């Protein structure tokens, strides 16, 4: 092999290394870049719009362009194997001076040089054309994609027939195996995956903890129905249709509620509408002796199983801040207000009339908790950051209701254990447990003790 041939081969090897580097970098840049990043850049006018649009097309047709990069990588590998191995083998033989070695020795040295040449070429190929471009593309995918997008487009056009043939052949083989070919456009993420990615974004500084908290609450809200957040009928304060405005304004001053459901015959199952505090005050200034029927507003009813999002849509459509929740028999189960829905997203908001003592779970100085029987099973589990195995099997809404069903002979002072919780009936009245005293095993984790794992968004915010 002449010196000119050696020089030519080295140039070919160098160029092939560059091409292999290019295709591997392009492959990882395509995989690492999200279409949303490119859309944001286009919308904000950042960078070359034409390149961004081309890159967006490539990312949206990922399978096709990944096949293009794989074709390029394969071609580069074939060239390196064809020219590189023989060239390095020849150089090694020349360096070792085999020209003066016997035929048998020459044959052995050829074999040794061939093995060393393959190992050396493989090492250089893996490091320079695989690991290095991969790391660069993962570290700066957008910048790398902008560098390779134009030449990759031209190469794609040149080899498109071959790429098309490869994709069709591969899809056919996959279908013959009884599977469905991958479609990058149908890639979806579950709620847990979205939250996990979002939490990673917090650690990377791309998102605020509050953003993920609201996202998690929105997902939870989407899974809830009316009976999960309603004010139950036992806590419902109503006024009768025969009451006068001057009487109802006393109720307003005593109770502090801004809206009162209006019923007939003092029967909570006969809700006629509701009255608004502003209307009550204004009418009382004019004539407080008239009946509240004059200022009665209509109210809509929803079933217990209606999703919260549908209730909110109905409130917006009907322009009403309150709905009556009815059970399967048409009886009143409770009410849902716009505030109840907003608090599911933004957390509990105490206004001027809210009583702090109304909290359903109160921590005592000795580490135990006073838990209201009206606490929902969901709120109990969320507060203590745990899943109570027994609760998962029940359709009952409140802790009190569940425990009365499970232990029908409950009375004041009764005690029992459930998972990591020890319950003691603290207040029992007319067949219903108003309050429990709950002691938590040390293995159980509570929000207030701030011992939850860092996978929870509240802790990401606190930390």
Short mmCIF file of C-alpha atoms in Angstrom, two decimals:
data_model
loop_
_atom_site.label_atom_id
_atom_site.label_comp_id
_atom_site.label_asym_id
_atom_site.label_seq_id
_atom_site.Cartn_x
_atom_site.Cartn_y
_atom_site.Cartn_z
CA UNK A 1 0.00 0.00 0.00
CA UNK A 2 1.56 3.28 -1.17
CA UNK A 3 1.92 6.36 0.99
CA UNK A 4 -0.62 8.23 -1.14
CA UNK A 5 -3.13 5.42 -0.60
CA UNK A 6 -2.46 5.55 3.15
CA UNK A 7 -3.05 9.32 3.16
CA UNK A 8 -6.26 8.93 1.16
CA UNK A 9 -7.52 6.22 3.51
CA UNK A 10 -6.77 8.38 6.56
CA UNK A 11 -8.73 11.27 5.06
CA UNK A 12 -11.65 8.92 4.35
CA UNK A 13 -11.49 7.57 7.92
CA UNK A 14 -11.42 11.09 9.39
CA UNK A 15 -14.37 12.23 7.26
CA UNK A 16 -16.28 9.07 8.17
CA UNK A 17 -15.68 9.72 11.87
CA UNK A 18 -17.11 13.22 11.42
CA UNK A 19 -20.18 11.84 9.64
CA UNK A 20 -20.70 9.18 12.31
CA UNK A 21 -20.38 11.88 15.00
CA UNK A 22 -22.96 13.96 13.12
CA UNK A 23 -25.57 11.18 12.85
CA UNK A 24 -25.28 10.05 16.46
CA UNK A 25 -25.49 13.66 17.68
CA UNK A 26 -28.54 14.20 15.47
CA UNK A 27 -30.22 11.05 16.78
CA UNK A 28 -29.91 12.01 20.44
CA UNK A 29 -30.78 15.66 19.75
CA UNK A 30 -34.03 14.55 18.10
CA UNK A 31 -34.91 12.25 20.99
CA UNK A 32 -34.05 14.76 23.72
CA UNK A 33 -35.79 17.79 22.20
CA UNK A 34 -39.51 18.13 22.93
CA UNK A 35 -41.91 19.57 20.39
CA UNK A 36 -43.23 21.95 23.07
CA UNK A 37 -39.75 23.50 23.40
CA UNK A 38 -39.63 24.19 19.67
CA UNK A 39 -43.19 25.54 19.61
CA UNK A 40 -42.36 27.93 22.46
CA UNK A 41 -39.22 29.11 20.67
CA UNK A 42 -41.18 29.72 17.45
CA UNK A 43 -43.91 31.58 19.32
CA UNK A 44 -41.40 33.77 21.16
CA UNK A 45 -39.37 34.43 18.02
CA UNK A 46 -36.20 32.95 19.47
CA UNK A 47 -33.63 31.74 16.94
CA UNK A 48 -33.96 30.98 13.23
CA UNK A 49 -37.65 30.43 12.58
CA UNK A 50 -37.07 28.36 9.44
CA UNK A 51 -34.69 26.01 11.24
CA UNK A 52 -37.04 25.75 14.19
CA UNK A 53 -39.94 24.80 11.92
CA UNK A 54 -37.82 22.15 10.20
CA UNK A 55 -36.72 20.80 13.57
CA UNK A 56 -40.34 20.70 14.75
CA UNK A 57 -41.31 18.69 11.68
CA UNK A 58 -38.50 16.23 12.41
CA UNK A 59 -39.47 15.82 16.07
CA UNK A 60 -43.11 15.31 15.11
CA UNK A 61 -42.02 12.61 12.61
CA UNK A 62 -39.49 11.08 14.95
CA UNK A 63 -39.54 7.48 13.67
CA UNK A 64 -38.86 8.56 10.10
CA UNK A 65 -35.91 10.80 10.97
CA UNK A 66 -34.46 8.37 13.49
CA UNK A 67 -34.36 5.82 10.68
CA UNK A 68 -32.48 8.40 8.61
CA UNK A 69 -29.83 8.84 11.31
CA UNK A 70 -29.55 5.07 11.69
CA UNK A 71 -28.96 4.69 7.95
CA UNK A 72 -26.21 7.31 8.15
CA UNK A 73 -24.64 5.61 11.17
CA UNK A 74 -24.73 2.23 9.43
CA UNK A 75 -23.10 3.60 6.28
CA UNK A 76 -20.35 5.19 8.37
CA UNK A 77 -19.80 1.91 10.21
CA UNK A 78 -19.50 -0.03 6.95
CA UNK A 79 -16.92 2.43 5.57
CA UNK A 80 -14.87 2.34 8.77
CA UNK A 81 -14.93 -1.44 8.80
CA UNK A 82 -14.01 -1.67 5.14
CA UNK A 83 -11.17 0.87 4.99
CA UNK A 84 -10.19 1.54 8.58
CA UNK A 85 -9.39 -2.01 9.69
CA UNK A 86 -7.16 -2.82 6.70
CA UNK A 87 -5.35 0.53 6.92
CA UNK A 88 -4.58 0.23 10.62
CA UNK A 89 -3.54 -3.40 10.17
CA UNK A 90 -1.11 -2.41 7.40
CA UNK A 91 0.40 0.38 9.51
CA UNK A 92 0.88 -1.93 12.48
CA UNK A 93 2.64 -4.49 10.32
CA UNK A 94 4.90 -1.82 8.86
CA UNK A 95 5.73 -0.49 12.31
CA UNK A 96 6.60 -3.96 13.54
CA UNK A 97 8.75 -4.56 10.46
CA UNK A 98 7.27 -7.80 9.18
CA UNK A 99 8.92 -7.45 5.79
CA UNK A 100 11.85 -9.50 7.07
CA UNK A 101 9.76 -12.16 8.87
CA UNK A 102 9.21 -15.63 7.50
CA UNK A 103 5.91 -16.67 5.96
CA UNK A 104 4.72 -18.43 9.11
CA UNK A 105 5.72 -15.54 11.32
CA UNK A 106 4.20 -13.08 8.90
CA UNK A 107 0.88 -14.92 9.02
CA UNK A 108 0.83 -14.80 12.81
CA UNK A 109 1.72 -11.13 12.84
CA UNK A 110 -1.02 -10.42 10.31
CA UNK A 111 -3.53 -12.05 12.64
CA UNK A 112 -2.21 -10.13 15.65
CA UNK A 113 -2.22 -6.84 13.74
CA UNK A 114 -5.75 -7.50 12.52
CA UNK A 115 -7.01 -8.08 16.08
CA UNK A 116 -5.23 -5.00 17.43
CA UNK A 117 -6.52 -2.95 14.51
CA UNK A 118 -10.13 -3.98 15.12
CA UNK A 119 -9.87 -3.25 18.86
CA UNK A 120 -8.25 0.14 18.30
CA UNK A 121 -10.76 1.13 15.62
CA UNK A 122 -13.68 -0.02 17.78
CA UNK A 123 -12.38 1.97 20.75
CA UNK A 124 -12.04 5.14 18.67
CA UNK A 125 -15.43 4.63 17.06
CA UNK A 126 -17.26 4.07 20.36
CA UNK A 127 -15.61 7.01 22.13
CA UNK A 128 -15.47 9.58 19.32
CA UNK A 129 -18.65 8.74 17.41
CA UNK A 130 -20.93 7.35 20.12
CA UNK A 131 -20.27 8.50 23.68
CA UNK A 132 -18.95 12.02 22.98
CA UNK A 133 -21.77 13.12 20.61
CA UNK A 134 -24.35 11.44 22.85
CA UNK A 135 -23.21 13.37 25.93
CA UNK A 136 -23.08 16.66 24.04
CA UNK A 137 -26.59 16.20 22.61
CA UNK A 138 -28.05 15.24 25.97
CA UNK A 139 -26.44 18.30 27.58
CA UNK A 140 -27.57 20.79 24.89
CA UNK A 141 -30.19 19.13 22.65
CA UNK A 142 -31.74 22.31 21.22
CA UNK A 143 -28.41 23.85 20.21
CA UNK A 144 -27.21 20.60 18.68
CA UNK A 145 -30.46 20.15 16.78
CA UNK A 146 -30.15 23.63 15.31
CA UNK A 147 -26.65 22.73 14.08
CA UNK A 148 -27.63 19.47 12.40
CA UNK A 149 -31.15 20.22 11.16
CA UNK A 150 -30.24 21.58 7.71
CA UNK A 151 -27.68 18.93 6.64
CA UNK A 152 -29.88 16.20 8.12
CA UNK A 153 -32.80 17.42 6.00
CA UNK A 154 -30.74 17.18 2.79
CA UNK A 155 -29.46 13.72 3.71
CA UNK A 156 -33.01 12.63 4.50
CA UNK A 157 -34.19 13.71 1.04
CA UNK A 158 -31.28 11.87 -0.59
CA UNK A 159 -31.88 8.55 1.17
CA UNK A 160 -35.65 8.81 1.61
CA UNK A 161 -36.54 5.87 -0.69
CA UNK A 162 -34.22 3.61 1.29
CA UNK A 163 -35.54 4.94 4.62
CA UNK A 164 -39.12 4.36 3.45
CA UNK A 165 -38.28 0.79 2.44
CA UNK A 166 -36.64 0.11 5.82
CA UNK A 167 -39.60 1.51 7.78
CA UNK A 168 -42.17 -0.43 5.74
CA UNK A 169 -40.16 -3.64 6.10
CA UNK A 170 -39.70 -3.18 9.85
CA UNK A 171 -43.39 -2.35 10.38
CA UNK A 172 -44.41 -5.43 8.40
CA UNK A 173 -42.18 -7.69 10.49
CA UNK A 174 -43.53 -6.19 13.72
CA UNK A 175 -47.13 -6.78 12.57
CA UNK A 176 -46.30 -10.38 11.63
CA UNK A 177 -45.14 -10.83 15.21
CA UNK A 178 -48.60 -9.72 16.39
CA UNK A 179 -47.52 -6.31 17.68
CA UNK A 180 -48.30 -2.75 16.70
CA UNK A 181 -45.53 -0.57 15.25
CA UNK A 182 -44.48 2.31 17.49
CA UNK A 183 -46.02 5.67 16.73
CA UNK A 184 -44.22 8.65 18.24
CA UNK A 185 -47.28 10.85 17.77
CA UNK A 186 -49.32 8.68 20.14
CA UNK A 187 -46.87 8.93 23.03
CA UNK A 188 -48.78 9.84 26.17
CA UNK A 189 -47.88 10.26 29.83
CA UNK A 190 -49.90 9.18 32.83
CA UNK A 191 -50.68 11.61 35.65
CA UNK A 192 -48.00 10.09 37.87
CA UNK A 193 -45.43 10.37 35.07
CA UNK A 194 -46.34 14.02 34.46
CA UNK A 195 -45.96 14.79 38.17
CA UNK A 196 -42.65 12.93 38.30
CA UNK A 197 -41.33 14.91 35.34
CA UNK A 198 -42.61 18.13 36.90
CA UNK A 199 -40.85 17.39 40.19
CA UNK A 200 -37.64 16.85 38.24
CA UNK A 201 -38.21 20.25 36.64
CA UNK A 202 -38.43 21.79 40.12
CA UNK A 203 -35.02 20.39 41.00
CA UNK A 204 -33.68 21.72 37.71
CA UNK A 205 -35.10 25.18 38.41
CA UNK A 206 -37.51 25.20 35.44
CA UNK A 207 -40.70 25.09 37.55
CA UNK A 208 -41.87 26.49 40.86
CA UNK A 209 -43.09 24.11 43.60
CA UNK A 210 -46.47 25.86 43.64
CA UNK A 211 -46.97 24.98 39.97
CA UNK A 212 -46.68 21.28 40.72
CA UNK A 213 -48.87 21.55 43.81
CA UNK A 214 -51.68 23.10 41.75
CA UNK A 215 -51.13 20.48 39.05
CA UNK A 216 -51.44 17.66 41.57
CA UNK A 217 -54.56 19.20 43.09
CA UNK A 218 -56.08 19.60 39.62
CA UNK A 219 -55.50 15.90 38.93
CA UNK A 220 -57.07 15.00 42.27
CA UNK A 221 -60.01 17.32 41.59
CA UNK A 222 -60.60 15.58 38.28
CA UNK A 223 -61.13 12.29 40.15
CA UNK A 224 -63.62 13.67 42.67
CA UNK A 225 -67.41 13.83 42.60
CA UNK A 226 -69.96 15.98 44.41
CA UNK A 227 -70.27 13.80 47.51
CA UNK A 228 -66.50 14.03 48.10
CA UNK A 229 -66.50 17.78 48.77
CA UNK A 230 -70.09 18.67 49.67
CA UNK A 231 -71.25 20.16 52.95
CA UNK A 232 -73.40 17.29 54.24
CA UNK A 233 -77.02 17.79 55.21
CA UNK A 234 -76.33 17.43 58.95
CA UNK A 235 -74.16 20.56 58.75
CA UNK A 236 -76.60 22.38 56.50
CA UNK A 237 -78.33 25.43 57.96
CA UNK A 238 -81.61 26.19 56.17
CA UNK A 239 -84.44 28.70 56.48
CA UNK A 240 -88.12 28.11 55.83
CA UNK A 241 -90.01 29.73 52.98
CA UNK A 242 -92.50 31.18 55.50
CA UNK A 243 -89.79 33.13 57.34
CA UNK A 244 -89.69 36.89 57.06
CA UNK A 245 -86.66 38.85 55.95
CA UNK A 246 -86.19 40.44 59.38
CA UNK A 247 -85.98 36.94 60.92
CA UNK A 248 -83.54 35.63 58.36
CA UNK A 249 -81.23 38.60 58.84
CA UNK A 250 -80.87 37.52 62.47
CA UNK A 251 -79.81 34.09 61.22
CA UNK A 252 -77.30 35.79 58.96
CA UNK A 253 -75.82 37.78 61.84
CA UNK A 254 -75.63 34.69 64.06
CA UNK A 255 -74.39 32.14 61.53
CA UNK A 256 -72.39 34.38 59.22
CA UNK A 257 -73.24 32.41 56.07
CA UNK A 258 -73.57 34.37 52.86
CA UNK A 259 -76.20 32.03 51.40
CA UNK A 260 -79.04 30.04 52.95
CA UNK A 261 -80.95 27.21 51.27
CA UNK A 262 -84.69 27.82 51.51
CA UNK A 263 -86.96 24.83 52.22
CA UNK A 264 -90.66 24.13 52.61
CA UNK A 265 -92.10 22.78 55.88
CA UNK A 266 -88.61 22.94 57.44
CA UNK A 267 -87.80 19.80 55.46
CA UNK A 268 -84.29 19.69 54.01
CA UNK A 269 -85.52 17.36 51.28
CA UNK A 270 -87.81 20.14 49.98
CA UNK A 271 -85.30 22.75 48.84
CA UNK A 272 -86.99 25.55 46.89
CA UNK A 273 -83.99 27.79 46.25
CA UNK A 274 -81.64 29.98 48.24
CA UNK A 275 -81.35 33.54 49.53
CA UNK A 276 -78.25 35.72 49.31
CA UNK A 277 -77.04 37.84 52.25
CA UNK A 278 -76.79 40.99 50.11
CA UNK A 279 -80.43 40.62 49.04
CA UNK A 280 -81.45 40.03 52.66
CA UNK A 281 -79.74 43.18 53.93
CA UNK A 282 -81.00 45.33 51.08
CA UNK A 283 -84.60 44.11 51.42
CA UNK A 284 -84.49 44.55 55.21
CA UNK A 285 -83.62 48.21 54.70
CA UNK A 286 -86.74 48.60 52.55
CA UNK A 287 -89.22 46.32 54.31
CA UNK A 288 -88.16 43.52 56.64
CA UNK A 289 -91.69 42.22 57.19
CA UNK A 290 -92.03 40.65 53.74
CA UNK A 291 -91.44 36.94 53.26
CA UNK A 292 -88.15 35.71 51.89
CA UNK A 293 -89.99 34.33 48.87
CA UNK A 294 -89.63 37.82 47.39
CA UNK A 295 -85.83 37.52 47.27
CA UNK A 296 -85.72 33.78 46.57
CA UNK A 297 -83.19 32.71 43.94
CA UNK A 298 -83.45 29.48 41.98
CA UNK A 299 -80.98 26.67 42.63
CA UNK A 300 -79.91 23.69 40.56
CA UNK A 301 -79.58 20.12 41.76
CA UNK A 302 -76.83 17.64 40.91
CA UNK A 303 -76.43 13.95 41.73
CA UNK A 304 -73.86 12.78 44.27
CA UNK A 305 -71.85 11.12 41.52
CA UNK A 306 -71.46 14.17 39.26
CA UNK A 307 -67.77 15.02 38.64
CA UNK A 308 -66.58 18.30 40.17
CA UNK A 309 -65.51 19.67 36.79
CA UNK A 310 -69.05 19.17 35.46
CA UNK A 311 -70.47 20.94 38.51
CA UNK A 312 -68.16 23.91 37.96
CA UNK A 313 -69.15 24.06 34.29
CA UNK A 314 -72.81 24.01 35.30
CA UNK A 315 -72.25 26.81 37.83
CA UNK A 316 -70.60 28.93 35.16
CA UNK A 317 -73.30 28.20 32.60
CA UNK A 318 -76.18 28.85 35.02
CA UNK A 319 -74.33 31.72 36.73
CA UNK A 320 -74.97 30.31 40.19
CA UNK A 321 -72.46 29.81 43.02
CA UNK A 322 -74.32 26.99 44.76
CA UNK A 323 -75.93 23.65 43.85
CA UNK A 324 -77.94 21.17 45.88
CA UNK A 325 -76.58 17.62 45.94
CA UNK A 326 -79.26 14.91 45.91
CA UNK A 327 -78.99 11.18 46.49
CA UNK A 328 -80.39 8.39 44.32
CA UNK A 329 -83.81 8.76 45.98
CA UNK A 330 -84.02 12.50 45.40
CA UNK A 331 -83.31 13.45 49.00
CA UNK A 332 -80.92 16.26 49.88
CA UNK A 333 -77.39 15.06 50.63
CA UNK A 334 -75.78 18.47 50.97
CA UNK A 335 -74.59 21.47 49.01
CA UNK A 336 -71.55 22.38 46.95
CA UNK A 337 -70.47 26.01 46.55
CA UNK A 338 -67.93 27.59 44.27
CA UNK A 339 -65.72 28.12 47.33
CA UNK A 340 -65.69 24.37 48.03
CA UNK A 341 -64.37 23.78 44.53
CA UNK A 342 -61.77 26.56 44.62
CA UNK A 343 -60.43 25.31 47.94
CA UNK A 344 -59.77 21.91 46.38
CA UNK A 345 -57.35 23.68 44.05
CA UNK A 346 -55.92 26.44 46.22
CA UNK A 347 -56.25 24.95 49.69
CA UNK A 348 -58.48 26.00 52.58
CA UNK A 349 -59.06 29.75 52.68
CA UNK A 350 -60.28 31.18 55.97
CA UNK A 351 -62.45 34.25 55.64
CA UNK A 352 -63.85 36.55 58.31
CA UNK A 353 -66.73 34.24 59.26
CA UNK A 354 -64.85 30.94 59.28
CA UNK A 355 -64.20 29.48 62.72
CA UNK A 356 -60.79 27.94 63.21
CA UNK A 357 -62.39 25.44 65.61
CA UNK A 358 -64.25 23.94 62.66
CA UNK A 359 -61.11 22.09 61.59
CA UNK A 360 -61.88 18.40 61.32
CA UNK A 361 -58.43 17.22 62.42
CA UNK A 362 -56.70 18.95 65.34
CA UNK A 363 -53.33 17.93 66.74
CA UNK A 364 -53.05 17.82 70.53
CA UNK A 365 -50.00 18.70 72.62
CA UNK A 366 -49.44 15.04 73.53
CA UNK A 367 -49.11 14.12 69.84
CA UNK A 368 -52.58 12.60 69.51
CA UNK A 369 -55.27 13.98 67.20
CA UNK A 370 -58.91 14.93 67.61
CA UNK A 371 -60.65 13.78 64.44
CA UNK A 372 -64.21 14.73 63.58
CA UNK A 373 -66.52 11.93 62.54
CA UNK A 374 -67.43 14.07 59.52
CA UNK A 375 -63.90 13.88 58.14
CA UNK A 376 -63.98 12.11 54.78
CA UNK A 377 -61.94 8.95 54.34
CA UNK A 378 -60.05 10.69 51.55
CA UNK A 379 -59.16 13.71 53.72
CA UNK A 380 -58.09 11.42 56.56
CA UNK A 381 -55.70 9.52 54.29
CA UNK A 382 -54.42 12.70 52.68
CA UNK A 383 -53.79 14.36 56.05
CA UNK A 384 -51.82 11.41 57.42
CA UNK A 385 -50.21 10.68 54.05
CA UNK A 386 -51.14 7.02 54.04
CA UNK A 387 -53.54 4.55 52.51
CA UNK A 388 -55.70 2.79 55.10
CA UNK A 389 -56.32 -0.67 53.67
CA UNK A 390 -59.78 -0.94 55.20
CA UNK A 391 -60.89 2.39 53.73
CA UNK A 392 -60.04 1.24 50.21
CA UNK A 393 -62.76 -1.43 50.35
CA UNK A 394 -65.56 0.90 51.47
CA UNK A 395 -68.01 3.16 49.65
CA UNK A 396 -68.77 5.13 52.84
CA UNK A 397 -67.74 8.80 52.68
CA UNK A 398 -66.93 9.81 56.28
CA UNK A 399 -64.77 8.26 58.97
CA UNK A 400 -67.67 8.29 61.43
CA UNK A 401 -70.01 6.61 58.97
CA UNK A 402 -67.47 3.94 58.12
CA UNK A 403 -66.66 3.10 61.74
CA UNK A 404 -70.31 2.93 62.75
CA UNK A 405 -70.93 0.50 59.90
CA UNK A 406 -67.91 -1.62 60.87
CA UNK A 407 -68.48 -1.41 64.65
CA UNK A 408 -72.25 -1.03 65.18
CA UNK A 409 -71.93 -1.24 68.99
CA UNK A 410 -69.72 1.82 69.33
CA UNK A 411 -70.14 4.00 72.40
CA UNK A 412 -68.11 6.63 74.19
CA UNK A 413 -64.78 5.21 75.31
CA UNK A 414 -64.73 2.39 72.75
CA UNK A 415 -61.26 1.71 71.37
CA UNK A 416 -59.97 -0.19 68.35
CA UNK A 417 -56.95 -0.31 66.07
CA UNK A 418 -56.74 0.04 62.31
CA UNK A 419 -53.44 -0.19 60.44
CA UNK A 420 -51.11 2.24 62.28
CA UNK A 421 -53.93 4.13 64.01
CA UNK A 422 -55.48 3.67 67.45
CA UNK A 423 -59.02 5.10 67.69
CA UNK A 424 -60.92 6.06 70.82
CA UNK A 425 -64.48 7.37 70.71
CA UNK A 426 -64.35 10.75 72.46
CA UNK A 427 -67.84 12.11 71.78
CA UNK A 428 -70.86 10.02 70.84
CA UNK A 429 -74.32 11.47 70.32
CA UNK A 430 -77.57 10.04 68.91
CA UNK A 431 -75.93 7.14 67.15
CA UNK A 432 -73.16 9.18 65.54
CA UNK A 433 -69.53 9.60 66.57
CA UNK A 434 -68.83 13.33 66.64
CA UNK A 435 -65.16 13.08 67.63
CA UNK A 436 -62.46 10.44 67.83
CA UNK A 437 -59.14 10.63 69.61
CA UNK A 438 -56.57 9.12 67.26
CA UNK A 439 -53.07 8.05 68.24
CA UNK A 440 -50.65 7.45 65.40
CA UNK A 441 -48.05 4.71 65.48
CA UNK A 442 -44.51 6.05 65.00
CA UNK A 443 -44.37 4.23 61.67
CA UNK A 444 -47.16 6.41 60.33
CA UNK A 445 -46.18 9.69 58.76
CA UNK A 446 -48.11 12.94 59.02
CA UNK A 447 -48.03 16.17 57.16
CA UNK A 448 -47.68 18.21 60.31
CA UNK A 449 -44.68 16.19 61.47
CA UNK A 450 -43.08 17.00 58.12
CA UNK A 451 -41.71 13.48 57.80
CA UNK A 452 -43.09 12.67 54.37
CA UNK A 453 -40.71 11.66 51.63
CA UNK A 454 -39.38 14.22 49.20
CA UNK A 455 -41.47 12.70 46.44
CA UNK A 456 -44.42 14.74 47.72
CA UNK A 457 -44.85 18.16 46.17
CA UNK A 458 -45.63 19.82 49.50
CA UNK A 459 -42.22 18.77 50.76
CA UNK A 460 -40.55 20.05 47.61
CA UNK A 461 -42.12 23.37 48.40
CA UNK A 462 -41.14 23.30 52.07
CA UNK A 463 -37.59 22.19 51.41
#
